[in-house]
Tab-separated table of C-alpha atoms and ligand atoms in Angstrom:
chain	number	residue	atom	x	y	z
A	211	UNK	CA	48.270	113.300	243.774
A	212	UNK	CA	49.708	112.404	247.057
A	213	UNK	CA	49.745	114.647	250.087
A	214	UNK	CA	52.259	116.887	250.531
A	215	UNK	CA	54.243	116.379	253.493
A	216	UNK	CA	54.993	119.357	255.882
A	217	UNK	CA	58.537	120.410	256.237
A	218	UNK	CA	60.383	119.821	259.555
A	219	UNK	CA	61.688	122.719	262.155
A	220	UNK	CA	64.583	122.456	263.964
A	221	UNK	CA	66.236	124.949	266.509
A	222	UNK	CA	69.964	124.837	267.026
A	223	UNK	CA	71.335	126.059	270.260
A	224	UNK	CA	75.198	126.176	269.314
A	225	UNK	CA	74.531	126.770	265.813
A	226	UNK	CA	78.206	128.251	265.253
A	227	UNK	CA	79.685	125.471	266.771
A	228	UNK	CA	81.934	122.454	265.429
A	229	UNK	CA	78.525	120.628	265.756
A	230	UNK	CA	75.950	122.412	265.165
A	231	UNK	CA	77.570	123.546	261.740
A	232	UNK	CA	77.919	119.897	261.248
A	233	UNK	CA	74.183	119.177	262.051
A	234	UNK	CA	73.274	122.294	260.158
A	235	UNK	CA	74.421	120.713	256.918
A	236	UNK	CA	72.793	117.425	257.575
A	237	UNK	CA	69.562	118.710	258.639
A	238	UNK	CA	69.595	121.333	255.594
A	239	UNK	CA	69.935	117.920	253.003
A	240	UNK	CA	66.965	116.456	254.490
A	241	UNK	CA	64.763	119.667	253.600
A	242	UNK	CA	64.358	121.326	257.344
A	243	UNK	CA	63.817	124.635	258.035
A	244	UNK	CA	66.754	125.951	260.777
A	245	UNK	CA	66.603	128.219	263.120
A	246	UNK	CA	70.138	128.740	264.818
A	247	UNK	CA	70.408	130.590	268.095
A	248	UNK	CA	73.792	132.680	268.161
A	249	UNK	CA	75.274	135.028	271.239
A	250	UNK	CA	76.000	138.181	270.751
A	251	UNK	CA	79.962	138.416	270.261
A	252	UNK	CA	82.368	141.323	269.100
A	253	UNK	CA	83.208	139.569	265.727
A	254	UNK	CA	81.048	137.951	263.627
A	255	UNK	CA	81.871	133.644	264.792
A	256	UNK	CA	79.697	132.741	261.997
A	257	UNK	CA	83.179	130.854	260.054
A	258	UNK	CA	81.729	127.223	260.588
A	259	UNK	CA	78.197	128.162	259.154
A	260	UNK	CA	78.655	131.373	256.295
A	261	UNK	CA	78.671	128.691	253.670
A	262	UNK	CA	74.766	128.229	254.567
A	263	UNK	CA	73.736	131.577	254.704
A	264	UNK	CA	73.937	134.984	253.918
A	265	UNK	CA	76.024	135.940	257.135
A	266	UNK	CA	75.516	139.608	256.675
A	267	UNK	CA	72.062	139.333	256.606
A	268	UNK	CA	71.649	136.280	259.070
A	269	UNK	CA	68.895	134.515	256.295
A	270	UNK	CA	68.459	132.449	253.392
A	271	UNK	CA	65.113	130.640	252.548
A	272	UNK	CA	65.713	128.023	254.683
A	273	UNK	CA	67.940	128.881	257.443
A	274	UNK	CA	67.577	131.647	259.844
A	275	UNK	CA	69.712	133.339	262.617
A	276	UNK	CA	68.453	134.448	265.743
A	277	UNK	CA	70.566	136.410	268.508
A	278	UNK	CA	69.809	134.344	271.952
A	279	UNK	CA	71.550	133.205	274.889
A	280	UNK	CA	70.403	130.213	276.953
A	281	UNK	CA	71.933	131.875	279.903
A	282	UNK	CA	68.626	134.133	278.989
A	283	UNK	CA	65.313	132.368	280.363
A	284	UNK	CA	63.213	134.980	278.208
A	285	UNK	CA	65.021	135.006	275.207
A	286	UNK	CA	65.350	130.964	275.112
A	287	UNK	CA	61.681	130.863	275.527
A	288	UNK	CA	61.182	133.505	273.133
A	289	UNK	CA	62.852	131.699	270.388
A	290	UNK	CA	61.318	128.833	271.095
A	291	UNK	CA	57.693	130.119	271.160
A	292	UNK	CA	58.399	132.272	267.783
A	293	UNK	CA	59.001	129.035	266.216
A	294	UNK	CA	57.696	126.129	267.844
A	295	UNK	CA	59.843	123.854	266.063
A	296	UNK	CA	59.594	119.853	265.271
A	297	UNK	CA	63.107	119.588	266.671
A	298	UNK	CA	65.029	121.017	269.532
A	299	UNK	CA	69.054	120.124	269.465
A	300	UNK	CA	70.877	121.779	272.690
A	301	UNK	CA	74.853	121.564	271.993
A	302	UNK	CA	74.851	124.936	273.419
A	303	UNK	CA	77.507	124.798	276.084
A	304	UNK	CA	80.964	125.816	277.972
A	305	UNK	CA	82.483	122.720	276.470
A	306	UNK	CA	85.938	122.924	277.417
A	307	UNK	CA	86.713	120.543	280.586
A	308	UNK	CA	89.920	122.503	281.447
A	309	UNK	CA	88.443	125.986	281.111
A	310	UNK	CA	85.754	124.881	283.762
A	311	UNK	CA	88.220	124.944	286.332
A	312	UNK	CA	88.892	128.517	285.909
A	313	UNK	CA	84.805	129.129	285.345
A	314	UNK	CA	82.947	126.861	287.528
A	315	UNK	CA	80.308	129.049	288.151
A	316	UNK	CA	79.764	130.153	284.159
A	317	UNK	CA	80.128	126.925	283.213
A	318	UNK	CA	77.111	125.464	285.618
A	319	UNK	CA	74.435	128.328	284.519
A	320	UNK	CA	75.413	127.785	280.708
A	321	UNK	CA	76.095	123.657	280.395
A	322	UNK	CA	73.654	123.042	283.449
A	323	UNK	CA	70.859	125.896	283.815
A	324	UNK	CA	70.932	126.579	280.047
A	325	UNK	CA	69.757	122.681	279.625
A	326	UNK	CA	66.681	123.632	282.176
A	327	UNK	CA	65.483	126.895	280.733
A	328	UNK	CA	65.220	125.007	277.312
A	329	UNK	CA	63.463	122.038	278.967
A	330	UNK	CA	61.512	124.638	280.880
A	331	UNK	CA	60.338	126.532	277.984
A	332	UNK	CA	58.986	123.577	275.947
A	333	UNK	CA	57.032	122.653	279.435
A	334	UNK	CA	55.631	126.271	280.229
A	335	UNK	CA	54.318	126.539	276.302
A	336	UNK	CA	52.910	122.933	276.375
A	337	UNK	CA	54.880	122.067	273.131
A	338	UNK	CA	53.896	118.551	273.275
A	339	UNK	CA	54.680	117.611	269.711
A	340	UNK	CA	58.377	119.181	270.495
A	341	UNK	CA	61.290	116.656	270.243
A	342	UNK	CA	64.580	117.525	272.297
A	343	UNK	CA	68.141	116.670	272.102
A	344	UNK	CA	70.549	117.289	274.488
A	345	UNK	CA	74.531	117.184	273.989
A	346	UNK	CA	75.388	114.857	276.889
A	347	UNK	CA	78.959	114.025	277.913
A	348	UNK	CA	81.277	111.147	278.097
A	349	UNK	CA	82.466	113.436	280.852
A	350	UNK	CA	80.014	112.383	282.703
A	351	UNK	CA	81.640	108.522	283.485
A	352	UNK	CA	84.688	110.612	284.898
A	353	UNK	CA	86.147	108.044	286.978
A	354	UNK	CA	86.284	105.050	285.886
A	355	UNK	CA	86.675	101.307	288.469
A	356	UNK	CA	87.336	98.939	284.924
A	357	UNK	CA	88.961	99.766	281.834
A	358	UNK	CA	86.125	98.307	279.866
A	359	UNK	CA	83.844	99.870	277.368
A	360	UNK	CA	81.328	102.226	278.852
A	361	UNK	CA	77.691	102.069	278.104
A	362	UNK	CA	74.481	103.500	278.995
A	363	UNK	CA	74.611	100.820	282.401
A	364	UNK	CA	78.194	102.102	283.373
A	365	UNK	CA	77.499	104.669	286.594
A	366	UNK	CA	78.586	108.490	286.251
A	367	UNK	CA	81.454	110.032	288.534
A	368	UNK	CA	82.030	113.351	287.066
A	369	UNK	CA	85.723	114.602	287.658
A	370	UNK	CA	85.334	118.512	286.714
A	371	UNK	CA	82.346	120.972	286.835
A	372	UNK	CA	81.640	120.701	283.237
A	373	UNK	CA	81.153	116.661	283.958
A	374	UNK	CA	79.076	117.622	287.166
A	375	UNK	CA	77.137	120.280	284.905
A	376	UNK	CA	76.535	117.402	281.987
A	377	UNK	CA	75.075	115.149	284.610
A	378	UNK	CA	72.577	117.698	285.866
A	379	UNK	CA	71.293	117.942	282.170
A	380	UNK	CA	71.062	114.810	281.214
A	381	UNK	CA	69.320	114.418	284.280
A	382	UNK	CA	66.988	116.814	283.909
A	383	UNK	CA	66.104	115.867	279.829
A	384	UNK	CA	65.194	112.440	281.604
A	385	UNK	CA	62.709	114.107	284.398
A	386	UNK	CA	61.331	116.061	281.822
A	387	UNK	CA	60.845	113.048	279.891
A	388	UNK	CA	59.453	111.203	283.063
A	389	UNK	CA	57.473	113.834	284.851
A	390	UNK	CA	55.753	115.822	281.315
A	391	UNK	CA	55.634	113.034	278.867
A	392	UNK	CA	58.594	115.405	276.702
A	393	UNK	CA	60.017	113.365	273.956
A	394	UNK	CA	63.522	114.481	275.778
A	395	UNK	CA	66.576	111.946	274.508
A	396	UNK	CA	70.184	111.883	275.538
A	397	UNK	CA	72.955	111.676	272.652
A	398	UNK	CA	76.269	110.538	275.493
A	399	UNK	CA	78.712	111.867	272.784
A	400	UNK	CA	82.131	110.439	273.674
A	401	UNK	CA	85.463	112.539	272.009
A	402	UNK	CA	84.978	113.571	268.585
A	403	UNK	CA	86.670	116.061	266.566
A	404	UNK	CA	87.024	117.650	262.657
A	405	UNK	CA	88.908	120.637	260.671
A	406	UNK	CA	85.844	122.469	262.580
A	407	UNK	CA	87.248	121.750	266.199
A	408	UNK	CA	88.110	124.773	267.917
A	409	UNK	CA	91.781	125.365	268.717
A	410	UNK	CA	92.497	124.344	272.185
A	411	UNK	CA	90.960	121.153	272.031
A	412	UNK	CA	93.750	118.561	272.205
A	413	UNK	CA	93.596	116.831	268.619
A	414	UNK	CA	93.200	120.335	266.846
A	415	UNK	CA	96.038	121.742	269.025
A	416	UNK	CA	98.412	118.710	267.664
A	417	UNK	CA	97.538	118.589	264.247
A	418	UNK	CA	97.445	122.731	264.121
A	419	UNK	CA	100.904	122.388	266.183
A	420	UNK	CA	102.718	119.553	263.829
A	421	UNK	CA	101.491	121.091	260.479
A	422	UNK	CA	102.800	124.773	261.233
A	423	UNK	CA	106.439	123.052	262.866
A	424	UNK	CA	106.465	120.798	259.586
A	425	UNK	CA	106.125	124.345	257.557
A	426	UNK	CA	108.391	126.218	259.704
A	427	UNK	CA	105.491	128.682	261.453
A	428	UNK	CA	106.075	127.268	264.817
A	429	UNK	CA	109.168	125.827	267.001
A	430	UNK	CA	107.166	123.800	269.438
A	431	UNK	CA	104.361	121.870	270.584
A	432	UNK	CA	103.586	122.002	274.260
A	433	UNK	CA	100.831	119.893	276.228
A	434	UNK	CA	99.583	118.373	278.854
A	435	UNK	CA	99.213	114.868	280.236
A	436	UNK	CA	99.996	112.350	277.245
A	437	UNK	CA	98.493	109.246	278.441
A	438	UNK	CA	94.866	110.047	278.866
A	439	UNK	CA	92.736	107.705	277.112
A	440	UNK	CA	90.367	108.917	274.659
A	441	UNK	CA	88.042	107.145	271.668
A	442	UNK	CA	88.099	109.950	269.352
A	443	UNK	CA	85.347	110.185	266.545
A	444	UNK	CA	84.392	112.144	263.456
A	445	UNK	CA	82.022	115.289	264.411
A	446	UNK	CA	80.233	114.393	261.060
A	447	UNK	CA	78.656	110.678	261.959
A	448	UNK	CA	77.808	112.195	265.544
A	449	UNK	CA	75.787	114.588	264.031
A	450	UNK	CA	73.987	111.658	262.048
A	451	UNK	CA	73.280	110.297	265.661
A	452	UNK	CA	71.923	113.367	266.780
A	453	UNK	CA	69.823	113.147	264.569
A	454	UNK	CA	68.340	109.497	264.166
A	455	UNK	CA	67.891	109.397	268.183
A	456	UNK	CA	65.340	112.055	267.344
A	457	UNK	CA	63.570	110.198	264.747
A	458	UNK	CA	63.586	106.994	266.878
A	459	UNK	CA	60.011	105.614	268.412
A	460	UNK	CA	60.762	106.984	272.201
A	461	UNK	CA	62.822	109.303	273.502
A	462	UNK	CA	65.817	107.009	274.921
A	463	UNK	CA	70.079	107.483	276.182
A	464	UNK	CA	72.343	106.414	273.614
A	465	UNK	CA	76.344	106.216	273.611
A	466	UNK	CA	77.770	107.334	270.778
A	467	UNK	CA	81.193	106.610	270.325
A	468	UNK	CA	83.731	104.151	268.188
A	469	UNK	CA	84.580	101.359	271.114
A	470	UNK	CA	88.721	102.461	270.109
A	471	UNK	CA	91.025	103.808	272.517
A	472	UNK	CA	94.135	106.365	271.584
A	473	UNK	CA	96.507	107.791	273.777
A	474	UNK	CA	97.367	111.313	273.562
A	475	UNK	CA	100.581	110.622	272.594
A	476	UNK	CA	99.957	107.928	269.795
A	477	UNK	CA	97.655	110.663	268.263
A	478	UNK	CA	100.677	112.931	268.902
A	479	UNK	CA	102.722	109.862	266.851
A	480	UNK	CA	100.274	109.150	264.214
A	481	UNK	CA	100.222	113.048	263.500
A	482	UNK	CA	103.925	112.960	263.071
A	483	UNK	CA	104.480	109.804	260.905
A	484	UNK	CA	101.569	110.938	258.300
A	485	UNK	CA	103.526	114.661	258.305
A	486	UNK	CA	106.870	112.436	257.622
A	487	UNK	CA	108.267	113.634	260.958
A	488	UNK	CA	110.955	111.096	262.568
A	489	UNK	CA	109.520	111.773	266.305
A	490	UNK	CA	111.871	110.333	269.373
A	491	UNK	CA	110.387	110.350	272.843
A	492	UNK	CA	113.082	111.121	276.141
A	493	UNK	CA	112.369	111.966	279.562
A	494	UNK	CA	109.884	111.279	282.069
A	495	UNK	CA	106.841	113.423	283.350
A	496	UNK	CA	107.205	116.775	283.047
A	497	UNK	CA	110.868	116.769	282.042
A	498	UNK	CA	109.111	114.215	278.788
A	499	UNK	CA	110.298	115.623	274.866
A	500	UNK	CA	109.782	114.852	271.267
A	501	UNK	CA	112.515	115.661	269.694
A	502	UNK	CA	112.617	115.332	265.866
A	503	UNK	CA	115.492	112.969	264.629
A	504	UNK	CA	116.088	115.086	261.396
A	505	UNK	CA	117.058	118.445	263.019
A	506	UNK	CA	117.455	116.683	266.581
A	507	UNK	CA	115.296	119.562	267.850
A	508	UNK	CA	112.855	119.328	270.722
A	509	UNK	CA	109.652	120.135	269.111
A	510	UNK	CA	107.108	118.920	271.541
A	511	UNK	CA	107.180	119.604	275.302
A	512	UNK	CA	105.423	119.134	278.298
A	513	UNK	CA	103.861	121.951	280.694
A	514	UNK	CA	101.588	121.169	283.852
A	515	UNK	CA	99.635	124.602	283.324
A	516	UNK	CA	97.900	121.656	280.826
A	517	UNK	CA	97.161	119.435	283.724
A	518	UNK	CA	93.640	119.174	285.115
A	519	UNK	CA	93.429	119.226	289.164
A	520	UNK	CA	91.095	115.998	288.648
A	521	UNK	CA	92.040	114.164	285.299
A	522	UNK	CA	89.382	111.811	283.349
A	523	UNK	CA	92.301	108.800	282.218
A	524	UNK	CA	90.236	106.163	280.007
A	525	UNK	CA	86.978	106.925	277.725
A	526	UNK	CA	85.736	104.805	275.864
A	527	UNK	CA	82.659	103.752	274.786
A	528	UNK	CA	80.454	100.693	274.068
A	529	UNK	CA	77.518	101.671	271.018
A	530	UNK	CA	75.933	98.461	270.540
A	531	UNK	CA	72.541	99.636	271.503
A	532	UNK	CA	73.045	102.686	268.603
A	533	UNK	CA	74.295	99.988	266.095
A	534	UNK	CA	71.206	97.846	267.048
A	535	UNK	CA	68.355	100.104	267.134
A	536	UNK	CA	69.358	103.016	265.299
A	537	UNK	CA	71.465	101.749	263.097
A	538	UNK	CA	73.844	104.368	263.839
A	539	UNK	CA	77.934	103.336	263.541
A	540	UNK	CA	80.723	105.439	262.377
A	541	UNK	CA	81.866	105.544	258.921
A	542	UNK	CA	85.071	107.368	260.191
A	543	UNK	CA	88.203	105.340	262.229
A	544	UNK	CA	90.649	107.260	264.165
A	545	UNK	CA	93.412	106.936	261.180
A	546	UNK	CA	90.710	108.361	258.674
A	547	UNK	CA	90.085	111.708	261.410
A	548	UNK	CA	93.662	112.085	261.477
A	549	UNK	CA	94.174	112.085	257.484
A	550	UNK	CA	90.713	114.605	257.125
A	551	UNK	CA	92.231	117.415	260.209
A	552	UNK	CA	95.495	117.343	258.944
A	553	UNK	CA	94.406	117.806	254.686
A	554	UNK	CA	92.153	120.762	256.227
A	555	UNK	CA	95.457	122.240	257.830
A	556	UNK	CA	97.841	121.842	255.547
A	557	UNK	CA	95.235	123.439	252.854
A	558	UNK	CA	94.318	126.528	255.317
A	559	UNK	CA	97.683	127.349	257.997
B	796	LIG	P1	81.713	123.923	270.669
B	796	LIG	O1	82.403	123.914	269.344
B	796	LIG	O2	82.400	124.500	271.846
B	796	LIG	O3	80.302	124.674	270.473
B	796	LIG	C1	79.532	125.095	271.560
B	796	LIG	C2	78.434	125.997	271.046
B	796	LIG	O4	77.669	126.502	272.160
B	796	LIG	C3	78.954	127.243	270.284
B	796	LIG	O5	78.088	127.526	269.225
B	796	LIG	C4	78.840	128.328	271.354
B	796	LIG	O6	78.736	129.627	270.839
B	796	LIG	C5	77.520	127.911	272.004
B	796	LIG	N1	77.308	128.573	273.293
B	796	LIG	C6	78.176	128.680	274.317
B	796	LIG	N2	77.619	129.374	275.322
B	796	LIG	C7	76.377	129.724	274.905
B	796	LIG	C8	75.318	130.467	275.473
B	796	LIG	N3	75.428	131.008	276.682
B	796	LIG	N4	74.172	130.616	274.777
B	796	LIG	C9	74.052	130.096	273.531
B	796	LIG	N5	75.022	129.395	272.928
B	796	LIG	C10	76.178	129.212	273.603
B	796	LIG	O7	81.275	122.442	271.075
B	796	LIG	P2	81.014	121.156	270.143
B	796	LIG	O8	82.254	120.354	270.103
B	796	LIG	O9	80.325	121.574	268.914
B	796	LIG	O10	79.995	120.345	271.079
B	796	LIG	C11	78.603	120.518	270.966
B	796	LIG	C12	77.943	120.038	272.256
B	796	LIG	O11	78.265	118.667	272.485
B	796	LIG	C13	78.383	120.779	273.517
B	796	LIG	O12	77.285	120.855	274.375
B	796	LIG	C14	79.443	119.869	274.110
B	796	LIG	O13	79.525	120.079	275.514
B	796	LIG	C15	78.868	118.519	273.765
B	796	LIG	N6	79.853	117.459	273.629
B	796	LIG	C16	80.892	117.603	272.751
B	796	LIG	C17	81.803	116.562	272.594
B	796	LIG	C18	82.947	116.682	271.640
B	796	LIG	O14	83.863	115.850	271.734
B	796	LIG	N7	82.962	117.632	270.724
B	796	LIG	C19	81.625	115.361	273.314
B	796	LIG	C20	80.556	115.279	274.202
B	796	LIG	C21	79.651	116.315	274.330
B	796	LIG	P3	80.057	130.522	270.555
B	796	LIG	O15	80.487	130.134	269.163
B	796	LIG	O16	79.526	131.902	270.668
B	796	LIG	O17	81.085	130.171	271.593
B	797	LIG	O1	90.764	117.671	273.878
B	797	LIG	P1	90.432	117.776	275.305
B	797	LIG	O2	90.464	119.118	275.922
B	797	LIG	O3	89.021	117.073	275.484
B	797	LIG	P2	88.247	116.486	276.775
B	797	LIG	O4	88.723	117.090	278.015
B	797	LIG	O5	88.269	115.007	276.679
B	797	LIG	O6	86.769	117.057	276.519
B	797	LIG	C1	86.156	116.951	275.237
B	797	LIG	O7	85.471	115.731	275.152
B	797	LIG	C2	84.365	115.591	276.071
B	797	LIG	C3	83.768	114.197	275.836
B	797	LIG	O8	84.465	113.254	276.577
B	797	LIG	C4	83.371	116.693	275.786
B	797	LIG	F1	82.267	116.541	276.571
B	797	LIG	C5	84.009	118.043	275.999
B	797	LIG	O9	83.064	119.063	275.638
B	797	LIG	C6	85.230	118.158	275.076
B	797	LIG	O10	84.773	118.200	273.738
B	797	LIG	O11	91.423	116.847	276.151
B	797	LIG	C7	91.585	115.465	275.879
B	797	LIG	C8	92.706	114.909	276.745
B	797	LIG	C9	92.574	115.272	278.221
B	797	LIG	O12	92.868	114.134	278.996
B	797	LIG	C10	93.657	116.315	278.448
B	797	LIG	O13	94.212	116.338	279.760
B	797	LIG	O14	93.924	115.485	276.307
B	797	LIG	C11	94.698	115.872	277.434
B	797	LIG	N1	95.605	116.939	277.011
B	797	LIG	C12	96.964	116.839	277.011
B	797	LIG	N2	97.514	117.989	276.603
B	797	LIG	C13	95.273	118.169	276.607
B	797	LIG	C14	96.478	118.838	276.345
B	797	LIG	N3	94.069	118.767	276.421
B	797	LIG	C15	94.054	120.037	275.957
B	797	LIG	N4	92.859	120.639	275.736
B	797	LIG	N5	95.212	120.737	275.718
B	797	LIG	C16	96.449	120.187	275.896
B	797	LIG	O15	97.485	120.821	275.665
């Protein structure tokens, strides 16, 4: 009889995430055990992940919830010693660029600090079998000299304290890695988005936006800057990455991304034409419109509360070294994303 082969741990910070909901179902098909780690909140947030559990419970065989915060040195290092898991995946974070204007400070201790007390805890408890993953940004690159394809060469220039935040823990998963010997890797996850994306991310907000003015729940659509470049993914195949940089022979950096750039506003037109809307474009700047060419009314506008003081304008992002070594590309394009978010909405608004 052969030997039986142990089961793996994982932890997920961000469990109830787009992501780690995503990575949740992956990692529960290969035959982990998960622990999530979920804040305390006044509702329950567990929509992404109740099919995998019994949410009023917080258990099933295989998957368990614990109540944590990695703003919460003790607790994080709790957690972790409770379980000392195979696995570590951090995409705990205050992941909304735009929100980290109003929140610079929260958005350093959680997307910064939280990254450290993590790394800290595996150090302090000498977990030297302990893998760790962090959740770095495309963010990061912020300004960019050539509109070329980024890769793990291109320098960072963070334009917002979430980018400066993302920096500081990818920097810090690579000291770990340099300084303890901590099989620390960095997933730099450019855009990428699903049903699961939370509301006031930009392709959610358009597809949620188009669907309910298509069924006559909303009158308008109103954004920000249209022309920011993005290479928009499928959450799904990054969570594959996350995964297969932890299974690789050394902890490493990989870009993750699709190597295609969108405009906001060609998302905003590809939304539109697959919903059978007949979109026209007037103006200029703030004063820009959609107006719909059936009942010639405006239903997308433009308001600078949306602009960032310090706007990121091109992402996108070279994978080759992924493709190569890890064998990691996306099964997903950008039209395939589009036709998955909006089946999801029109199903669910
Ligand atoms: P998300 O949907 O905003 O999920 C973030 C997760 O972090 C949520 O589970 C959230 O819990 C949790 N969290 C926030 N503050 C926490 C705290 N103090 N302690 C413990 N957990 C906390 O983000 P996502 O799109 O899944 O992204 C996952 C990770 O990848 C993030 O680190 C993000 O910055 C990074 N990333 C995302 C993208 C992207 O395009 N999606 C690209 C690059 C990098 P609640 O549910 O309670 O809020
Ligand atoms: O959807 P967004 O808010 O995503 P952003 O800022 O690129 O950040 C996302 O991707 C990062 C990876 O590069 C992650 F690290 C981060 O956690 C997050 O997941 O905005 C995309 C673009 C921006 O240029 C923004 O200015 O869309 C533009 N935009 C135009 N109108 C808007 C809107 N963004 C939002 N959120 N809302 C608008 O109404």
């Amino acid at each position: 009889m052969g030997k039986l082969r142990k089961r793996k741990t994982a932890i997920i910070f961000g469990i109830t995430g787009q992501d780690g909901s995503y990575l949740a179902e992956l990692l529960l098909k290969k035959n982990y055990i998960i622990h999530g780690v979920k804040r305390r909140s006044s509702s329950a947030n567990t929509e992404r992940i109740d099919h995998l559990f019994d949410s009023l419970n917080f258990t099933s065989k295989n998957f368990f919830i614990h109540y944590g915060d990695i703003s919460d040195g003790t607790s994080t290092l709790s957690i972790i010693n409770k379980v000392k898991p195979d696995e570590i995946y951090n995409l705990a974070a205050q992941s909304h660029v735009r929100v980290s204007f109003d929140v610079p400070e929260y958005t350093a201790d959680i997307t910064a600090l939280g990254a450290l007390r993590i790394l800290e805890a595996i150090r302090i408890l000498k977990l030297k079998k302990t893998k760790y993953y962090q959740a770095s940004s495309s963010e990061m690159y912020g300004l960019v000299k050539k509109r070329n394809s980024l890769n793990e060469l291109t320098p960072f220039h963070p334009r917002s304290v979430y980018g400066v935040s993302k920096v500081f823990a990818f920097h810090a998963a690579v000291h770990y890695r340099e300084a303890y010997g901590i099989f620390a890797s960095n997933g730099i996850l450019f855009n990428h988005e699903s049903p699961r994306r939370g509301p006031t991310f930009v392709t959610k907000k358009i597809v949620q936006g188009l669907v309910r003015i298509k069924k006559g729940y909303q009158k308008k659509l109103t954004l920000g800057n249209l022309y920011a470049i993005r290479d928009w993914g499928h959450a799904k195949d990054y969570a594959i990455s996350m995964w297969k940089i932890l299974q690789y022979k050394k902890p490493d950096d990989w870009v993750i991304a699709t190597n295609k750039e969108t405009t906001v506003k060609t998302f905003v037109n590809k939304v539109a034409k697959k919903l059978d809307i007949k979109l026209k474009w007037t103006g200029k700047g703030e004063r820009e419109k959609g107006i719909d060419q059936e009942s010639k009314n405006v239903i997308v506008e433009i308001d600078k509360k949306y602009f960032r003081p310090s706007e990121v304008d091109f992402l996108k992002g070279d994978f080759s070294k992924a493709k190569k070594l890890l064998k990691w590309k996306p099964i997903y394009n950008t039209d395939d994303l589009i036709e998955d978010m909006i089946s999801s909405e029109l199903e669910n608004s």
